Amino acid sequence: MGPLGAEEFSENVELNFQDDNSGVYPQAGQGQTRPPTIFVIFGAQGDLTKRKLIPALYNLAVSRHLPQEFAILGVDGVSMNTEDFRVKIRRDIQELSTHPIELTIKEWLLDRLYYLSGDFRNPQTYEHLRKMLSELDTQYGTGGNYLYYMATSPSFFGEIVQNLGAKGLVAQENKQARRIVIEKPFGHDLSSAQTLNSTLRSVLDEKQIYRIDHYLGKETVQNILVFRFANGIFEPVWNRQYIDHVQITVAETLGVEHRGTYYDKAGALRDMVPNHLLQILAFVAMEPPNAFDPEAVRNEKAKLLRAIQPMNPMEVLQSTVAGQYGAGIYNGTQVLPYRSEDNVASTSLRETYTAMTLSIESWRWEGVPFYLRTGKRLKKRVTEVVIQFKSAPLMLFRKTPVDRLTPNVLVIRIQPDEGISLSFGAKIPGPQVQVGSVNMDFQYADYFGDAPSTGYETLLHDVMAGDATLFQRSDNVELGWSVVDPILKVWDSLGTHAIHSYSAGTWGPPDADALLAKDGRMWRNYE
Ligand code: BG6
């Protein structure tokens, strides 16, 4: 994982451009893995391609992380030729690039961009695809290595893969790399995820499948592992003896925007918990893997997810909260309630907020509650992990004015403010013994500057390099669904009683505060 290490970076800045027949592009640095690849995008006309994939590929080209032998082939139902597709993508790069435009790099990329229009359900499309891939292989020397990115609606995933299989386009008989990247949602419950996994596995080997979770592309999420395992001082206290509880918050200020059709079927629980929140939880709570390799890391994640106690119906009632936003004020303006958003049913019972307490049954975490919450139209956009340690004994201060000690809190800030802070008690200057809480604060930007990225660069690079460490294995996905399935069942059976409303622009329903209050704890909220 993580192609953009400091060493590699300094290697890259020394690179020179060179002119050859295949365009202007720098040589690879020593030891870099940039295997020749054709990057095939199903859903090339969609938003994901425009906003994330193309800008990320452009950024990878700028940082010299694409191979010289490289081409992109967009496939979509919209009728268009390659020339027009290049015009469109040229415009998109101009509009959406997160990095200043470097003309030579942009042209290099556009010269390698092709388009095939075709219906994903029509076998003929795949006949045309085979022909085009073989022509591009000859032209760019890509050696039959194909990466297929499923940027389509999930309803096409299975069918596209089956069609690719039927045309022999995923066979790796001559040791070519043929990989599939699948976006979320990966199923809508445990059984549909299992069905999708078995469809994929009827055509592909598990090692060819890269299930993407864009949260694992965030540097700050990857840094949780580095923070825990590259430092000697945290791991000894990372357990039930020292930690009181953990909070994981993914709060958004936006509403459902233009995604009402999808969201009103999914809801906050399906949309965020089995994937993003549990991935963060796994990184925070798993045992140290014995190597930074895909199987070692994913085995530990699977062990952790398996240790989350499934809830019985009574526990669902006591330990989960579902909320839906009503009208409210966001950014000084009045915003619509969820039920008035486009493509949302006016009687919708879908949750836009969820909070829950999870217990992990393990030697390390027995008795330590993990509080998770996520929601839309909340007061502030913030994604963070809060580790609250147990308080020190007060004994020493018995004869002083200090009547209680504030626990140490470690906050891992994932976005938008990226950093880590640790609070601790300090003596307030003066003749009396008084203790105040102060912060040690690390900000990513202070040390590493602002990296203009889409969050997809590392993940795309890793698929090309064949490193699946940051991707979800089939068991990881299914274990995620096993945690939320019992909750969904109870909520469904409760109907209207399951949903608590909250005003847009607040921290969610009061019931979520009660969830922690009954354990004598509080969410860490912001003004
Ligand atoms: C997506 C969800 O997976 O993640 C969206 O479908 C959500 O509903 C988004 O808004 C949040 O991602 P980020 O990177 O903006 O925190």
Coordinates of C-alpha atoms and ligand atoms in Angstrom, one line a residue:
M1 CA 0.0 0.0 0.0
G2 CA 0.9 3.7 -0.1
P3 CA 3.0 4.3 -3.2
L4 CA 3.7 7.9 -2.3
G5 CA 6.4 7.3 0.3
A6 CA 8.9 10.0 1.0
E7 CA 11.8 8.0 -0.5
E8 CA 10.0 7.3 -3.6
F9 CA 8.9 10.8 -3.8
S10 CA 12.4 12.2 -3.7
E11 CA 13.3 9.6 -6.3
N12 CA 10.6 10.9 -8.5
V13 CA 11.4 14.5 -8.3
E14 CA 14.8 13.8 -9.9
L15 CA 13.2 12.1 -12.9
N16 CA 13.6 13.7 -16.3
F17 CA 11.2 13.8 -19.1
Q18 CA 12.2 12.0 -22.2
D19 CA 10.9 12.1 -25.8
D20 CA 10.1 8.9 -27.5
N21 CA 7.5 7.6 -30.0
S22 CA 4.9 6.9 -27.3
G23 CA 4.6 10.5 -26.0
V24 CA 6.3 12.5 -23.3
Y25 CA 6.4 10.7 -20.0
P26 CA 9.1 10.2 -17.4
Q27 CA 10.9 6.9 -16.7
A28 CA 9.9 4.8 -13.7
G29 CA 12.0 5.3 -10.6
Q30 CA 14.1 2.3 -9.4
G31 CA 12.1 -0.4 -7.7
Q32 CA 8.7 1.0 -8.7
T33 CA 6.0 -1.4 -9.7
R34 CA 4.1 0.0 -12.6
P35 CA 3.1 -3.0 -14.7
P36 CA 1.8 -2.3 -18.2
T37 CA -2.0 -2.0 -18.0
I38 CA -5.2 -1.2 -19.9
F39 CA -7.6 0.5 -17.5
V40 CA -11.1 -0.3 -18.7
I41 CA -13.9 1.7 -17.1
F42 CA -17.4 0.4 -17.3
G43 CA -19.7 3.4 -16.7
A44 CA -17.3 5.8 -18.4
Q45 CA -19.9 8.5 -18.7
G46 CA -20.9 8.5 -15.0
D47 CA -20.1 10.8 -12.1
L48 CA -17.5 8.6 -10.5
T49 CA -15.4 8.5 -13.7
K50 CA -15.6 12.2 -14.1
R51 CA -15.1 13.3 -10.5
K52 CA -12.8 10.6 -9.1
L53 CA -11.3 8.2 -11.6
I54 CA -10.0 10.5 -14.3
P55 CA -8.7 13.2 -11.8
A56 CA -7.0 10.3 -9.8
L57 CA -5.4 8.9 -13.0
Y58 CA -4.3 12.3 -13.9
N59 CA -2.7 12.8 -10.5
L60 CA -1.0 9.4 -10.7
A61 CA 0.4 10.5 -14.1
V62 CA 1.7 13.8 -12.6
S63 CA 3.4 12.0 -9.7
R64 CA 4.9 9.5 -12.3
H65 CA 3.0 6.5 -10.9
L66 CA 1.5 5.3 -14.2
P67 CA 3.3 2.9 -16.4
Q68 CA 4.6 4.1 -19.8
E69 CA 2.7 1.2 -21.4
F70 CA -0.8 2.4 -20.5
A71 CA -4.2 3.1 -22.0
I72 CA -7.7 3.9 -20.8
L73 CA -10.7 2.4 -22.4
G74 CA -14.1 3.9 -21.4
V75 CA -17.2 1.7 -22.0
D76 CA -20.7 3.0 -21.7
G77 CA -24.2 3.0 -23.3
V78 CA -24.0 6.6 -24.4
S79 CA -23.3 6.7 -28.1
M80 CA -20.0 8.6 -28.7
N81 CA -16.7 8.1 -30.5
T82 CA -13.2 8.3 -29.1
E83 CA -12.6 11.8 -30.4
D84 CA -15.7 13.2 -28.6
F85 CA -14.9 11.3 -25.5
R86 CA -11.4 12.9 -25.4
V87 CA -13.0 16.3 -25.8
K88 CA -15.3 15.6 -22.9
I89 CA -12.6 14.3 -20.6
R90 CA -10.3 17.2 -21.6
R91 CA -13.0 19.5 -20.3
D92 CA -13.6 17.4 -17.1
I93 CA -9.8 17.4 -16.3
Q94 CA -9.8 21.2 -16.7
E95 CA -12.8 21.6 -14.5
L96 CA -12.1 19.0 -11.8
S97 CA -8.4 18.4 -11.5
T98 CA -7.2 18.6 -7.9
H99 CA -3.7 19.3 -9.2
P100 CA -2.5 22.3 -11.4
I101 CA -2.7 21.3 -15.0
E102 CA 0.6 20.1 -16.6
L103 CA 0.0 20.3 -20.3
T104 CA 2.4 17.6 -21.4
I105 CA 0.9 15.1 -18.8
K106 CA -2.6 16.0 -19.7
E107 CA -1.9 15.4 -23.4
W108 CA -0.1 12.2 -22.7
L109 CA -3.1 10.9 -20.9
L110 CA -5.6 12.0 -23.5
D111 CA -3.6 10.4 -26.2
R112 CA -4.2 7.1 -24.5
L113 CA -7.9 7.5 -24.0
Y114 CA -10.4 5.4 -26.0
Y115 CA -14.1 4.9 -26.0
L116 CA -16.4 2.0 -26.8
S117 CA -20.2 2.5 -26.8
G118 CA -22.2 -0.5 -26.0
D119 CA -25.0 -1.9 -23.9
F120 CA -23.5 -3.7 -20.8
R121 CA -26.1 -6.5 -21.2
N122 CA -25.4 -7.2 -24.9
P123 CA -22.8 -9.9 -25.5
Q124 CA -21.8 -8.1 -28.7
T125 CA -20.3 -5.3 -26.6
Y126 CA -17.8 -7.8 -25.2
E127 CA -17.0 -9.0 -28.7
H128 CA -16.1 -5.4 -29.7
L129 CA -14.3 -5.0 -26.4
R130 CA -12.1 -8.0 -27.1
K131 CA -11.1 -6.6 -30.5
M132 CA -10.3 -3.2 -29.1
L133 CA -8.3 -4.6 -26.2
S134 CA -6.2 -6.7 -28.5
E135 CA -5.5 -3.7 -30.8
L136 CA -4.6 -1.5 -27.8
D137 CA -2.4 -4.3 -26.5
T138 CA -0.4 -4.2 -29.7
Q139 CA -0.3 -0.4 -29.9
Y140 CA 0.8 0.2 -26.3
G141 CA 2.6 -3.0 -25.4
T142 CA 0.3 -3.7 -22.4
G143 CA 0.9 -7.4 -22.5
G144 CA -2.7 -8.5 -22.0
N145 CA -3.0 -6.9 -18.5
Y146 CA -6.5 -5.6 -18.1
L147 CA -8.0 -3.8 -15.1
Y148 CA -11.8 -3.5 -15.2
Y149 CA -13.3 -0.9 -13.1
M150 CA -17.0 -1.3 -12.3
A151 CA -18.2 2.3 -12.1
T152 CA -21.7 1.3 -13.0
S153 CA -24.9 0.8 -11.1
P154 CA -24.5 -2.3 -8.9
S155 CA -27.2 -4.1 -10.9
F156 CA -24.7 -4.6 -13.7
F157 CA -21.8 -6.0 -11.7
G158 CA -22.6 -9.7 -12.0
E159 CA -23.7 -9.5 -15.6
I160 CA -20.6 -7.6 -16.7
V161 CA -18.3 -10.1 -15.0
Q162 CA -20.2 -13.1 -16.5
N163 CA -19.9 -11.6 -20.0
L164 CA -16.2 -10.9 -19.5
G165 CA -15.8 -14.5 -18.4
A166 CA -17.7 -15.9 -21.3
K167 CA -15.4 -14.0 -23.8
G168 CA -12.2 -15.2 -22.0
L169 CA -11.4 -11.6 -21.0
V170 CA -10.6 -12.4 -17.4
A171 CA -8.6 -15.6 -17.9
Q172 CA -5.0 -15.3 -16.7
E173 CA -3.6 -18.3 -18.6
N174 CA -0.4 -16.6 -19.7
K175 CA 0.2 -14.9 -16.4
Q176 CA -1.4 -11.7 -17.4
A177 CA -2.9 -9.6 -14.7
R178 CA -6.7 -9.4 -15.1
R179 CA -8.4 -7.7 -12.2
I180 CA -11.9 -6.4 -11.4
V181 CA -12.5 -3.4 -9.2
I182 CA -16.0 -3.3 -7.6
E183 CA -17.4 -0.2 -6.0
K184 CA -19.9 -0.2 -3.2
P185 CA -22.7 -0.9 -2.5
F186 CA -21.7 -4.6 -2.3
G187 CA -25.1 -6.1 -1.9
H188 CA -27.9 -4.6 0.3
D189 CA -27.8 -7.3 3.0
L190 CA -25.9 -10.4 3.9
S191 CA -27.7 -12.7 1.5
S192 CA -27.4 -10.4 -1.5
A193 CA -23.7 -9.9 -0.7
Q194 CA -23.2 -13.7 -0.6
T195 CA -25.0 -14.1 -3.9
L196 CA -22.9 -11.4 -5.6
N197 CA -19.7 -13.0 -4.1
S198 CA -20.7 -16.4 -5.5
T199 CA -21.5 -14.9 -9.0
L200 CA -18.1 -13.2 -9.0
R201 CA -16.3 -16.3 -7.8
S202 CA -17.9 -18.5 -10.4
V203 CA -15.9 -16.5 -13.0
L204 CA -12.9 -15.1 -11.0
D205 CA -10.4 -16.1 -8.5
E206 CA -10.7 -14.2 -5.2
K207 CA -7.3 -12.7 -5.8
Q208 CA -8.6 -11.0 -9.0
I209 CA -11.3 -9.2 -7.1
Y210 CA -10.7 -5.7 -5.6
R211 CA -13.7 -4.5 -3.6
I212 CA -13.0 -0.9 -3.0
D213 CA -13.9 1.1 0.0
H214 CA -12.9 4.7 -0.6
Y215 CA -12.3 5.3 3.1
L216 CA -9.3 3.1 2.9
G217 CA -7.9 5.4 0.3
K218 CA -7.8 8.2 2.9
E219 CA -4.2 8.8 4.2
T220 CA -5.6 9.5 7.6
V221 CA -7.4 6.1 7.8
Q222 CA -4.3 4.3 6.6
N223 CA -2.3 6.2 9.2
I224 CA -4.3 4.5 12.0
L225 CA -2.3 1.4 11.3
V226 CA 1.0 3.3 11.2
F227 CA 0.1 5.2 14.3
R228 CA -0.6 2.0 16.2
F229 CA 2.0 -0.3 14.9
A230 CA 5.0 2.0 14.0
N231 CA 5.1 3.5 17.5
G232 CA 6.2 1.6 20.6
I233 CA 4.3 3.7 23.1
F234 CA 0.6 3.3 22.2
E235 CA 0.2 -0.5 21.7
P236 CA 0.9 -1.4 25.4
V237 CA -2.0 0.8 26.5
W238 CA -4.4 -0.1 23.6
N239 CA -6.6 -2.4 25.5
R240 CA -9.3 -2.8 28.2
Q241 CA -7.0 -2.0 31.0
Y242 CA -6.4 1.5 29.9
I243 CA -9.2 2.4 27.4
D244 CA -12.6 3.4 28.8
H245 CA -14.4 3.6 25.5
V246 CA -14.0 4.4 21.8
Q247 CA -16.2 6.7 19.7
I248 CA -16.2 6.7 15.9
T249 CA -18.1 9.6 14.2
V250 CA -18.7 10.2 10.5
A251 CA -20.8 13.3 10.4
E252 CA -21.9 15.0 7.2
T253 CA -23.6 18.4 6.8
L254 CA -24.9 17.6 3.3
G255 CA -28.3 16.0 2.8
V256 CA -29.0 13.3 0.2
E257 CA -28.5 15.7 -2.7
H258 CA -29.4 14.1 -6.0
R259 CA -29.1 10.5 -4.7
G260 CA -32.7 10.2 -3.2
T261 CA -33.5 7.1 -5.4
Y262 CA -30.6 5.1 -4.1
Y263 CA -30.6 6.5 -0.5
D264 CA -34.3 6.0 0.2
K265 CA -33.7 2.3 -0.4
A266 CA -30.4 2.1 1.5
G267 CA -30.4 4.5 4.5
A268 CA -27.5 5.5 6.7
L269 CA -27.0 2.1 8.2
R270 CA -26.4 0.2 4.9
D271 CA -24.7 3.2 3.2
M272 CA -22.0 3.8 5.8
V273 CA -21.8 1.2 8.6
P274 CA -20.9 -2.3 7.1
N275 CA -18.2 -0.6 5.0
H276 CA -16.7 2.7 6.0
L277 CA -17.4 2.7 9.8
L278 CA -16.5 -1.0 10.3
Q279 CA -13.3 -0.5 8.2
I280 CA -12.2 2.3 10.5
L281 CA -13.3 0.2 13.6
A282 CA -11.2 -2.8 12.3
F283 CA -8.1 -0.7 11.9
V284 CA -8.6 0.8 15.4
A285 CA -9.3 -2.5 17.1
M286 CA -7.6 -5.4 15.2
E287 CA -4.6 -7.3 16.5
P288 CA -1.2 -6.5 14.9
P289 CA -0.8 -8.4 11.6
N290 CA 2.6 -10.1 11.3
A291 CA 3.3 -8.4 7.9
F292 CA 2.0 -5.6 5.8
D293 CA 0.6 -8.0 3.3
P294 CA -2.9 -8.5 2.0
E295 CA -3.7 -11.8 3.6
A296 CA -2.1 -11.0 7.0
V297 CA -4.0 -7.7 7.3
R298 CA -7.3 -9.0 6.0
N299 CA -7.1 -12.1 8.3
E300 CA -6.8 -9.8 11.3
K301 CA -9.6 -7.6 10.1
A302 CA -11.8 -10.7 9.6
K303 CA -11.0 -11.9 13.1
L304 CA -12.0 -8.6 14.6
L305 CA -15.2 -8.3 12.6
R306 CA -16.1 -11.8 13.7
A307 CA -15.6 -10.9 17.3
I308 CA -18.2 -8.1 17.2
Q309 CA -21.1 -9.5 19.2
P310 CA -24.2 -9.9 17.0
M311 CA -27.2 -8.2 18.6
N312 CA -30.4 -10.0 19.6
P313 CA -33.7 -8.0 19.1
M314 CA -33.6 -6.7 22.7
E315 CA -30.1 -5.5 22.3
V316 CA -31.0 -3.8 19.0
L317 CA -33.7 -1.9 20.9
Q318 CA -31.3 -0.9 23.7
S319 CA -28.1 -0.3 21.7
T320 CA -29.1 1.3 18.4
V321 CA -30.8 4.6 17.3
A322 CA -32.2 5.5 13.9
G323 CA -33.0 9.1 13.0
Q324 CA -34.3 11.1 10.1
Y325 CA -33.7 14.8 9.5
G326 CA -36.5 17.2 9.5
A327 CA -36.3 20.8 8.4
G328 CA -33.6 23.0 9.9
I329 CA -31.0 25.6 9.3
Y330 CA -27.7 24.8 7.5
N331 CA -25.2 27.5 6.8
G332 CA -27.7 30.1 7.8
T333 CA -30.3 29.0 5.4
Q334 CA -33.5 27.0 5.9
V335 CA -33.1 23.4 4.4
L336 CA -35.8 20.9 3.5
P337 CA -36.7 17.9 5.6
Y338 CA -35.6 14.5 4.2
R339 CA -39.1 13.6 3.2
S340 CA -39.2 16.6 0.9
E341 CA -36.0 15.8 -0.9
D342 CA -36.1 14.8 -4.6
N343 CA -36.9 11.1 -5.2
V344 CA -37.6 10.5 -1.5
A345 CA -41.1 9.1 -0.5
S346 CA -43.1 11.7 1.4
T347 CA -43.8 9.0 4.0
S348 CA -40.3 7.5 4.0
L349 CA -39.2 5.7 7.1
R350 CA -35.6 5.6 5.9
E351 CA -33.0 6.6 8.5
T352 CA -30.5 9.4 7.7
Y353 CA -28.8 8.9 11.0
T354 CA -27.7 6.0 13.0
A355 CA -25.8 5.5 16.3
M356 CA -25.0 2.2 18.1
T357 CA -23.0 0.6 20.8
L358 CA -20.9 -2.4 19.6
S359 CA -19.2 -4.9 21.9
I360 CA -16.1 -6.8 20.8
E361 CA -15.7 -10.1 22.4
S362 CA -12.0 -10.5 22.8
W363 CA -9.3 -10.6 25.5
R364 CA -8.2 -7.1 24.5
W365 CA -11.6 -5.4 24.3
E366 CA -13.9 -7.2 26.7
G367 CA -16.1 -4.5 28.5
V368 CA -14.9 -1.6 26.3
P369 CA -17.9 -0.1 24.4
F370 CA -17.4 1.1 20.8
Y371 CA -19.9 3.9 20.0
L372 CA -20.5 4.5 16.3
R373 CA -22.6 7.2 14.7
T374 CA -23.0 8.6 11.3
G375 CA -25.6 10.9 9.7
K376 CA -26.5 13.5 7.1
R377 CA -27.4 17.1 7.7
L378 CA -25.6 17.2 11.1
K379 CA -24.1 20.2 12.6
K380 CA -20.5 19.9 11.4
R381 CA -18.6 17.8 8.9
V382 CA -16.3 15.7 10.9
T383 CA -14.9 12.2 10.7
E384 CA -12.9 11.1 13.8
V385 CA -12.0 8.4 16.2
V386 CA -11.9 9.3 19.9
I387 CA -10.1 7.0 22.3
Q388 CA -11.0 7.9 25.8
F389 CA -8.6 6.5 28.4
K390 CA -9.5 5.6 32.0
S391 CA -8.9 8.3 34.6
A392 CA -5.9 8.2 36.9
P393 CA -6.7 7.5 40.5
L394 CA -7.5 10.7 42.4
M395 CA -5.7 9.6 45.6
L396 CA -2.7 11.8 45.3
F397 CA -4.8 14.9 45.1
R398 CA -7.1 14.2 48.0
K399 CA -5.8 17.1 50.1
T400 CA -5.9 19.6 47.2
P401 CA -8.7 21.6 45.5
V402 CA -8.7 19.1 42.7
D403 CA -11.8 17.0 43.0
R404 CA -11.7 15.1 39.8
L405 CA -9.2 14.3 37.0
T406 CA -10.1 14.6 33.4
P407 CA -9.3 11.5 31.4
N408 CA -6.8 11.6 28.6
V409 CA -8.4 11.6 25.2
L410 CA -6.7 10.7 22.0
V411 CA -8.5 12.1 18.9
I412 CA -7.6 10.8 15.4
R413 CA -9.0 13.3 13.1
I414 CA -9.7 11.9 9.7
Q415 CA -11.4 14.7 7.9
P416 CA -11.8 17.5 7.0
D417 CA -9.2 18.6 9.6
E418 CA -6.5 15.9 9.4
G419 CA -4.4 15.3 12.5
I420 CA -4.0 13.7 15.9
S421 CA -4.3 15.2 19.3
L422 CA -3.8 14.0 22.8
S423 CA -5.2 15.8 25.8
F424 CA -3.5 15.5 29.2
G425 CA -3.7 17.2 32.6
A426 CA -1.2 20.0 33.4
K427 CA -0.7 22.0 36.4
I428 CA -2.2 25.5 36.2
P429 CA 0.5 27.9 37.3
G430 CA 0.0 29.3 40.8
P431 CA 0.4 28.5 44.4
Q432 CA -2.5 26.1 44.5
V433 CA -2.5 22.6 43.0
Q434 CA -5.0 22.9 40.1
V435 CA -5.1 20.7 37.0
G436 CA -6.2 21.9 33.6
S437 CA -6.6 19.9 30.4
V438 CA -4.2 20.8 27.6
N439 CA -3.6 19.4 24.1
M440 CA -0.7 18.1 22.1
D441 CA -1.7 18.5 18.5
F442 CA -0.3 17.2 15.3
Q443 CA -1.7 18.6 12.0
Y444 CA -0.9 16.7 8.8
A445 CA -0.7 19.9 6.7
D446 CA 2.0 21.3 9.0
Y447 CA 4.4 18.4 8.3
F448 CA 3.5 17.2 4.9
G449 CA 1.7 20.1 3.2
D450 CA -1.6 19.8 1.5
A451 CA -1.6 16.9 -0.9
P452 CA -4.1 17.6 -3.7
S453 CA -5.7 14.2 -4.0
T454 CA -9.0 12.6 -4.8
G455 CA -8.5 9.8 -2.3
Y456 CA -8.5 7.3 -5.1
E457 CA -4.8 7.5 -6.2
T458 CA -3.3 5.0 -3.7
L459 CA -6.1 2.5 -4.4
L460 CA -5.8 2.7 -8.2
H461 CA -2.1 2.4 -7.9
D462 CA -2.4 -0.6 -5.6
V463 CA -4.8 -2.5 -8.0
M464 CA -2.3 -2.0 -10.8
A465 CA 0.5 -3.2 -8.6
G466 CA -1.6 -6.2 -7.5
D467 CA -1.6 -5.1 -3.8
A468 CA -5.0 -6.0 -2.2
T469 CA -4.1 -4.9 1.3
L470 CA -6.5 -2.0 1.3
F471 CA -9.4 -3.8 -0.4
Q472 CA -12.1 -5.9 1.1
R473 CA -12.0 -9.7 0.9
S474 CA -15.2 -11.5 0.4
D475 CA -15.3 -12.6 4.1
N476 CA -14.7 -9.0 5.3
V477 CA -17.7 -7.8 3.3
E478 CA -20.0 -10.6 4.5
L479 CA -18.9 -10.1 8.1
G480 CA -19.8 -6.4 7.9
W481 CA -23.3 -7.4 6.7
S482 CA -23.6 -9.9 9.5
V483 CA -23.2 -7.0 12.0
V484 CA -25.9 -4.9 10.5
D485 CA -28.4 -7.5 9.3
P486 CA -30.0 -8.2 12.8
I487 CA -30.4 -4.4 13.3
L488 CA -32.1 -4.0 9.9
K489 CA -34.5 -6.8 10.7
V490 CA -35.6 -5.3 14.0
W491 CA -35.9 -1.8 12.5
D492 CA -38.0 -3.1 9.6
S493 CA -40.4 -4.8 12.0
L494 CA -40.7 -1.7 14.2
G495 CA -41.8 0.6 11.3
T496 CA -42.5 4.2 12.3
H497 CA -41.4 3.4 15.9
A498 CA -37.8 2.9 14.8
I499 CA -37.3 6.4 13.6
H500 CA -36.5 9.4 15.8
S501 CA -36.5 12.7 14.0
Y502 CA -33.9 15.5 14.4
S503 CA -33.6 19.0 13.1
A504 CA -31.2 19.5 10.2
G505 CA -28.1 21.2 11.5
T506 CA -28.0 19.6 14.9
W507 CA -26.1 16.6 16.3
G508 CA -28.9 14.1 15.7
P509 CA -31.8 12.8 17.8
P510 CA -31.6 13.2 21.6
D511 CA -32.0 9.4 21.8
A512 CA -28.4 9.1 20.6
D513 CA -27.2 11.2 23.5
A514 CA -29.3 9.0 25.8
L515 CA -27.4 5.9 24.4
L516 CA -24.2 7.2 25.9
A517 CA -25.7 8.9 28.9
K518 CA -27.0 5.7 30.3
D519 CA -23.4 4.5 30.4
G520 CA -22.4 7.8 32.1
R521 CA -20.7 9.0 28.9
M522 CA -21.1 11.8 26.3
W523 CA -20.5 12.2 22.6
R524 CA -17.7 14.5 21.7
N525 CA -19.6 17.3 19.8
Y526 CA -18.5 20.5 18.3
E527 CA -20.2 23.9 18.1
Ligands
BG6_1 C1 -20.3 7.2 0.3 C2 -21.8 7.3 0.7 O1 -19.9 5.9 0.3 O2 -19.5 8.0 1.3 C3 -22.3 8.7 0.8 O3 -22.6 6.6 -0.2 C4 -21.4 9.5 1.7 O4 -23.6 8.8 1.2 C5 -19.9 9.3 1.3 O5 -21.7 10.9 1.6 C6 -19.0 10.0 2.3 O6 -17.7 10.0 1.8 P1 -16.7 11.1 2.3 O7 -15.4 10.7 1.6 O8 -17.2 12.4 1.7 O9 -16.6 11.1 3.7

